[in-house]
């Protein structure tokens, strides 16, 4: 992944460009992926340069502790969302929530603080000490019926965040991650940020009409994923789709997921998992896992055409 150029679903023969600015988008069952494994062979040219590259990769993913402020419209913040955030943030990080009730979330090694108040009141937003925050998450209200009203609240809260920040003597660079319902709201939010005239403030918008709130957690940990999500959800290029399992094996026969993966990639598709006829879903199984493909089962693939 490169913010200037992104190639999703490249051919199997494609050569990955070199450089620290290059990222690989992967699907995994683990929220934190180890980059310390040695290659299968250390005698290749790639193997000779692996160790210094490994050190660079470790440094690239060693995210420092962050202070995150979460502004929500609900009485209390979503506990599941906070726990997911805490699982990804580095030890020593802090999550500060603003609301009328303290959320009952277990955040482990991440400190949790709560400010009693409302996210549409400047005085209460100021109490969260926006100037010392690394990231502010502006959530869309689930209680409001219309998309326009939800986004109107997001715009109002973002304006208050920028205003509260402008009143502080000392501030850190800030990233605002905002949930929106309508695409045109992204432009309005960016206009607010530009109008504030603070070059150390950056904006990420997540269209929750297309993505679940869980995307906030992933973008919070790795901002570059926002570009991947946007590319996945637009109408151009490759897309996630379902293919009848009979394409991969006759009904009732077993296949390793590695075999399914190889067959899919031979057709410029990347199998991501199995959707059984009973509705159960298995994403990112191991290559050696054996799967019985029955009638009605589907294989989840990322592909142009298949």
Short mmCIF file of C-alpha atoms in Angstrom, two decimals:
data_model
loop_
_atom_site.label_atom_id
_atom_site.label_comp_id
_atom_site.label_asym_id
_atom_site.label_seq_id
_atom_site.Cartn_x
_atom_site.Cartn_y
_atom_site.Cartn_z
CA UNK A 1 0.00 0.00 0.00
CA UNK A 2 1.32 3.42 -0.97
CA UNK A 3 -0.86 6.48 -0.37
CA UNK A 4 0.11 7.71 -3.84
CA UNK A 5 -0.47 4.37 -5.57
CA UNK A 6 -2.35 1.28 -4.44
CA UNK A 7 -2.51 -2.06 -6.26
CA UNK A 8 -5.12 -4.40 -4.81
CA UNK A 9 -5.27 -7.97 -6.13
CA UNK A 10 -2.03 -7.88 -8.19
CA UNK A 11 -1.03 -10.84 -10.33
CA UNK A 12 0.90 -13.62 -8.62
CA UNK A 13 3.91 -12.82 -10.80
CA UNK A 14 3.93 -9.14 -9.81
CA UNK A 15 7.15 -7.94 -8.17
CA UNK A 16 6.70 -5.96 -4.97
CA UNK A 17 8.43 -2.56 -5.09
CA UNK A 18 11.17 -1.92 -2.57
CA UNK A 19 11.33 0.74 0.11
CA UNK A 20 10.05 1.51 3.59
CA UNK A 21 7.08 3.43 2.18
CA UNK A 22 5.56 0.19 0.84
CA UNK A 23 2.94 -1.66 2.89
CA UNK A 24 1.19 -4.98 2.28
CA UNK A 25 -2.55 -5.23 2.97
CA UNK A 26 -3.38 -8.61 4.54
CA UNK A 27 -6.36 -10.40 6.04
CA UNK A 28 -5.56 -12.11 9.34
CA UNK A 29 -7.24 -13.60 12.39
CA UNK A 30 -4.69 -11.79 14.57
CA UNK A 31 -4.99 -8.10 15.39
CA UNK A 32 -1.21 -7.79 15.61
CA UNK A 33 0.88 -9.56 12.99
CA UNK A 34 4.39 -10.76 13.75
CA UNK A 35 7.04 -9.59 11.29
CA UNK A 36 9.88 -11.44 12.97
CA UNK A 37 9.64 -14.78 11.15
CA UNK A 38 12.64 -15.79 9.06
CA UNK A 39 12.10 -16.60 5.35
CA UNK A 40 12.05 -20.28 4.39
CA UNK A 41 15.52 -19.97 2.82
CA UNK A 42 18.33 -17.67 3.90
CA UNK A 43 20.49 -18.57 0.88
CA UNK A 44 18.55 -16.40 -1.58
CA UNK A 45 19.36 -12.78 -2.33
CA UNK A 46 16.20 -11.80 -0.50
CA UNK A 47 17.31 -13.86 2.49
CA UNK A 48 20.65 -12.06 2.68
CA UNK A 49 18.95 -8.70 3.06
CA UNK A 50 16.17 -9.94 5.34
CA UNK A 51 17.77 -9.21 8.72
CA UNK A 52 18.33 -5.46 8.22
CA UNK A 53 14.93 -5.19 6.55
CA UNK A 54 13.46 -7.02 9.55
CA UNK A 55 14.82 -4.38 11.92
CA UNK A 56 13.34 -1.62 9.77
CA UNK A 57 9.97 -3.37 9.76
CA UNK A 58 10.00 -3.76 13.53
CA UNK A 59 10.64 -0.03 13.88
CA UNK A 60 7.85 0.76 11.41
CA UNK A 61 5.22 -1.17 13.35
CA UNK A 62 6.39 -0.14 16.83
CA UNK A 63 3.61 2.36 17.34
CA UNK A 64 4.21 4.67 20.30
CA UNK A 65 1.70 5.09 23.09
CA UNK A 66 -1.17 7.37 22.14
CA UNK A 67 -3.72 9.49 23.90
CA UNK A 68 -7.11 8.99 22.24
CA UNK A 69 -10.25 11.04 22.96
CA UNK A 70 -13.62 9.54 21.97
CA UNK A 71 -16.61 11.82 21.46
CA UNK A 72 -19.97 10.06 21.15
CA UNK A 73 -23.60 11.19 21.08
CA UNK A 74 -24.85 8.24 23.10
CA UNK A 75 -25.20 8.41 26.90
CA UNK A 76 -22.16 6.17 27.14
CA UNK A 77 -19.52 5.04 24.66
CA UNK A 78 -19.71 1.60 23.06
CA UNK A 79 -17.80 -0.71 25.43
CA UNK A 80 -16.95 -3.20 22.67
CA UNK A 81 -15.40 -0.44 20.56
CA UNK A 82 -13.29 0.79 23.47
CA UNK A 83 -12.08 -2.72 24.25
CA UNK A 84 -11.10 -3.27 20.62
CA UNK A 85 -9.19 0.02 20.67
CA UNK A 86 -7.40 -0.97 23.84
CA UNK A 87 -6.38 -4.30 22.31
CA UNK A 88 -4.59 -2.51 19.46
CA UNK A 89 -3.07 0.46 21.26
CA UNK A 90 0.39 0.14 22.74
CA UNK A 91 0.79 -0.26 26.52
CA UNK A 92 0.88 3.11 28.22
CA UNK A 93 -1.72 4.58 25.89
CA UNK A 94 -4.79 6.35 27.24
CA UNK A 95 -8.42 6.48 26.10
CA UNK A 96 -10.48 9.42 27.34
CA UNK A 97 -14.25 9.26 26.82
CA UNK A 98 -16.81 12.05 27.10
CA UNK A 99 -20.40 11.26 28.00
CA UNK A 100 -23.14 11.36 30.59
CA UNK A 101 -22.32 7.86 31.83
CA UNK A 102 -19.01 6.11 32.33
CA UNK A 103 -18.62 3.14 29.94
CA UNK A 104 -18.10 -0.29 31.51
CA UNK A 105 -15.20 -1.41 29.35
CA UNK A 106 -12.12 -3.44 30.27
CA UNK A 107 -9.11 -1.73 28.67
CA UNK A 108 -6.28 -3.84 30.10
CA UNK A 109 -2.90 -2.08 30.03
CA UNK A 110 -4.40 0.99 28.38
CA UNK A 111 -5.46 3.68 30.83
CA UNK A 112 -9.12 4.68 30.68
CA UNK A 113 -10.40 8.06 31.79
CA UNK A 114 -13.91 9.48 31.62
CA UNK A 115 -15.14 13.06 31.55
CA UNK A 116 -18.75 13.62 32.52
CA UNK A 117 -20.44 15.90 30.04
CA UNK A 118 -21.85 16.23 26.53
CA UNK A 119 -19.95 16.22 23.27
CA UNK A 120 -21.92 19.18 21.87
CA UNK A 121 -20.87 21.52 24.71
CA UNK A 122 -17.61 23.42 24.20
CA UNK A 123 -16.89 23.58 27.93
CA UNK A 124 -17.19 19.79 28.25
CA UNK A 125 -15.11 19.10 25.13
CA UNK A 126 -12.42 21.41 26.54
CA UNK A 127 -12.29 19.28 29.70
CA UNK A 128 -10.90 16.37 27.66
CA UNK A 129 -7.70 18.42 27.06
CA UNK A 130 -7.79 18.18 23.27
CA UNK A 131 -4.36 19.83 23.04
CA UNK A 132 -2.64 16.77 24.52
CA UNK A 133 -4.54 14.23 22.38
CA UNK A 134 -2.90 12.38 19.50
CA UNK A 135 -6.22 11.26 18.03
CA UNK A 136 -9.83 12.34 18.47
CA UNK A 137 -12.53 9.89 17.37
CA UNK A 138 -15.76 11.68 16.48
CA UNK A 139 -18.55 9.11 16.42
CA UNK A 140 -21.85 9.29 14.60
CA UNK A 141 -24.97 9.01 16.74
CA UNK A 142 -26.91 5.77 16.36
CA UNK A 143 -29.97 7.33 17.99
CA UNK A 144 -30.69 9.92 15.32
CA UNK A 145 -32.84 8.77 12.44
CA UNK A 146 -31.67 10.80 9.47
CA UNK A 147 -28.20 10.53 7.98
CA UNK A 148 -28.09 14.30 7.55
CA UNK A 149 -28.73 14.88 11.25
CA UNK A 150 -26.08 12.36 12.25
CA UNK A 151 -23.52 14.04 10.02
CA UNK A 152 -24.64 17.46 11.25
CA UNK A 153 -23.69 16.42 14.77
CA UNK A 154 -20.33 15.11 13.56
CA UNK A 155 -19.66 18.46 11.88
CA UNK A 156 -20.67 20.34 15.04
CA UNK A 157 -18.46 18.20 17.28
CA UNK A 158 -15.50 18.53 14.92
CA UNK A 159 -15.93 22.31 14.97
CA UNK A 160 -15.90 22.22 18.80
CA UNK A 161 -12.75 20.07 18.81
CA UNK A 162 -10.95 22.59 16.61
CA UNK A 163 -12.23 25.50 18.69
CA UNK A 164 -11.21 23.87 22.00
CA UNK A 165 -7.79 23.13 20.55
CA UNK A 166 -7.33 26.73 19.41
CA UNK A 167 -7.83 27.93 23.00
CA UNK A 168 -5.02 25.77 24.43
CA UNK A 169 -1.54 27.24 24.87
CA UNK A 170 0.41 24.15 23.84
CA UNK A 171 -0.86 21.51 21.40
CA UNK A 172 0.39 18.29 19.81
CA UNK A 173 -0.17 17.22 16.20
CA UNK A 174 -3.73 15.87 16.04
CA UNK A 175 -5.49 13.31 13.89
CA UNK A 176 -9.29 13.43 13.75
CA UNK A 177 -11.07 10.19 12.81
CA UNK A 178 -14.72 10.94 12.01
CA UNK A 179 -17.62 8.60 11.29
CA UNK A 180 -19.87 9.89 8.53
CA UNK A 181 -22.99 8.68 6.75
CA UNK A 182 -22.84 10.75 3.53
CA UNK A 183 -19.84 11.10 1.23
CA UNK A 184 -20.34 14.85 0.81
CA UNK A 185 -19.77 15.31 4.57
CA UNK A 186 -16.10 14.43 4.10
CA UNK A 187 -15.60 17.56 2.01
CA UNK A 188 -17.39 19.70 4.60
CA UNK A 189 -15.23 18.30 7.39
CA UNK A 190 -12.05 18.91 5.41
CA UNK A 191 -13.20 22.49 4.84
CA UNK A 192 -13.55 22.94 8.62
CA UNK A 193 -10.03 21.62 9.17
CA UNK A 194 -8.57 23.81 6.41
CA UNK A 195 -10.45 26.83 7.72
CA UNK A 196 -8.89 26.34 11.16
CA UNK A 197 -5.52 27.02 9.55
CA UNK A 198 -3.65 24.46 11.68
CA UNK A 199 -1.34 22.37 9.47
CA UNK A 200 -0.69 19.92 12.33
CA UNK A 201 -4.30 18.67 12.21
CA UNK A 202 -5.13 15.84 9.80
CA UNK A 203 -8.50 14.26 9.04
CA UNK A 204 -9.62 10.70 8.33
CA UNK A 205 -13.29 10.01 7.48
CA UNK A 206 -14.96 6.61 7.65
CA UNK A 207 -18.20 6.11 5.73
CA UNK A 208 -20.24 3.98 8.14
CA UNK A 209 -22.96 3.51 5.55
CA UNK A 210 -20.45 1.14 3.90
CA UNK A 211 -18.29 0.01 6.82
CA UNK A 212 -18.95 -1.17 10.35
CA UNK A 213 -17.75 0.82 13.34
CA UNK A 214 -14.95 -1.73 13.71
CA UNK A 215 -13.17 0.04 10.86
CA UNK A 216 -12.54 2.94 13.23
CA UNK A 217 -10.37 0.69 15.38
CA UNK A 218 -8.31 -0.53 12.44
CA UNK A 219 -7.85 2.95 10.97
CA UNK A 220 -6.91 4.24 14.43
CA UNK A 221 -4.08 1.69 14.61
CA UNK A 222 -3.03 2.06 10.97
CA UNK A 223 -4.29 5.18 9.15
CA UNK A 224 -3.20 3.85 5.74
CA UNK A 225 -5.95 1.22 5.95
CA UNK A 226 -8.51 3.94 5.30
CA UNK A 227 -7.35 4.06 1.67
CA UNK A 228 -7.68 0.28 1.43
CA UNK A 229 -11.23 0.38 2.81
CA UNK A 230 -12.22 3.10 0.36
CA UNK A 231 -10.80 1.20 -2.59
CA UNK A 232 -12.52 -2.01 -1.52
CA UNK A 233 -15.92 -0.36 -1.23
CA UNK A 234 -15.97 1.71 -4.40
CA UNK A 235 -17.53 0.48 -7.65
CA UNK A 236 -14.26 0.22 -9.58
CA UNK A 237 -11.64 -2.53 -9.73
CA UNK A 238 -11.60 -5.68 -7.64
CA UNK A 239 -14.28 -6.51 -5.11
CA UNK A 240 -15.14 -9.04 -2.43
CA UNK A 241 -17.64 -11.57 -3.74
CA UNK A 242 -18.94 -15.12 -3.22
CA UNK A 243 -18.17 -18.01 -5.56
CA UNK A 244 -20.00 -21.34 -5.48
CA UNK A 245 -17.81 -23.95 -3.83
CA UNK A 246 -18.32 -26.32 -6.78
CA UNK A 247 -15.81 -24.16 -8.67
CA UNK A 248 -13.13 -25.46 -6.28
CA UNK A 249 -14.21 -29.07 -5.64
CA UNK A 250 -17.14 -31.48 -6.17
CA UNK A 251 -19.68 -31.39 -3.31
CA UNK A 252 -18.66 -33.45 -0.29
CA UNK A 253 -14.95 -33.56 -1.11
CA UNK A 254 -12.22 -32.23 1.16
CA UNK A 255 -9.64 -29.70 0.10
CA UNK A 256 -6.92 -27.92 2.01
CA UNK A 257 -7.43 -24.17 2.09
CA UNK A 258 -3.99 -23.93 0.51
CA UNK A 259 -5.30 -25.83 -2.53
CA UNK A 260 -8.34 -23.53 -2.69
CA UNK A 261 -6.02 -20.55 -2.46
CA UNK A 262 -3.81 -21.82 -5.30
CA UNK A 263 -6.77 -22.46 -7.61
CA UNK A 264 -8.23 -19.04 -6.91
CA UNK A 265 -4.94 -17.24 -7.48
CA UNK A 266 -4.49 -19.10 -10.77
CA UNK A 267 -7.66 -17.27 -11.83
CA UNK A 268 -6.54 -13.87 -10.45
CA UNK A 269 -8.69 -14.20 -7.36
CA UNK A 270 -7.65 -14.39 -3.71
CA UNK A 271 -9.81 -16.72 -1.55
CA UNK A 272 -10.40 -15.17 1.87
CA UNK A 273 -12.51 -17.81 3.58
CA UNK A 274 -15.50 -20.15 3.48
CA UNK A 275 -19.19 -19.31 3.97
CA UNK A 276 -21.04 -22.54 4.81
CA UNK A 277 -24.63 -23.13 3.73
CA UNK A 278 -25.74 -22.90 7.38
CA UNK A 279 -24.41 -19.33 7.58
CA UNK A 280 -21.20 -20.00 9.52
CA UNK A 281 -18.19 -18.08 8.24
CA UNK A 282 -14.48 -18.85 8.50
CA UNK A 283 -12.13 -16.09 7.33
CA UNK A 284 -8.38 -16.45 6.86
CA UNK A 285 -8.03 -20.16 7.71
CA UNK A 286 -4.55 -21.68 7.69
CA UNK A 287 -3.32 -23.14 4.42
CA UNK A 288 -3.09 -26.63 5.91
CA UNK A 289 -6.66 -26.58 7.27
CA UNK A 290 -8.86 -29.18 5.56
CA UNK A 291 -12.28 -28.00 4.42
CA UNK A 292 -15.24 -30.10 3.23
CA UNK A 293 -17.04 -28.17 0.52
CA UNK A 294 -20.72 -29.12 0.54
CA UNK A 295 -23.56 -28.14 -1.75
CA UNK A 296 -24.61 -24.57 -1.01
CA UNK A 297 -21.24 -23.53 0.41
CA UNK A 298 -19.55 -20.40 -0.92
CA UNK A 299 -15.92 -19.34 -1.08
CA UNK A 300 -15.29 -15.68 -0.20
CA UNK A 301 -12.91 -14.24 -2.77
CA UNK A 302 -11.33 -10.93 -3.66
CA UNK A 303 -11.30 -10.73 -7.45
CA UNK A 304 -11.91 -8.80 -10.64
CA UNK A 305 -13.79 -11.61 -12.37
CA UNK A 306 -13.93 -15.35 -11.83
#
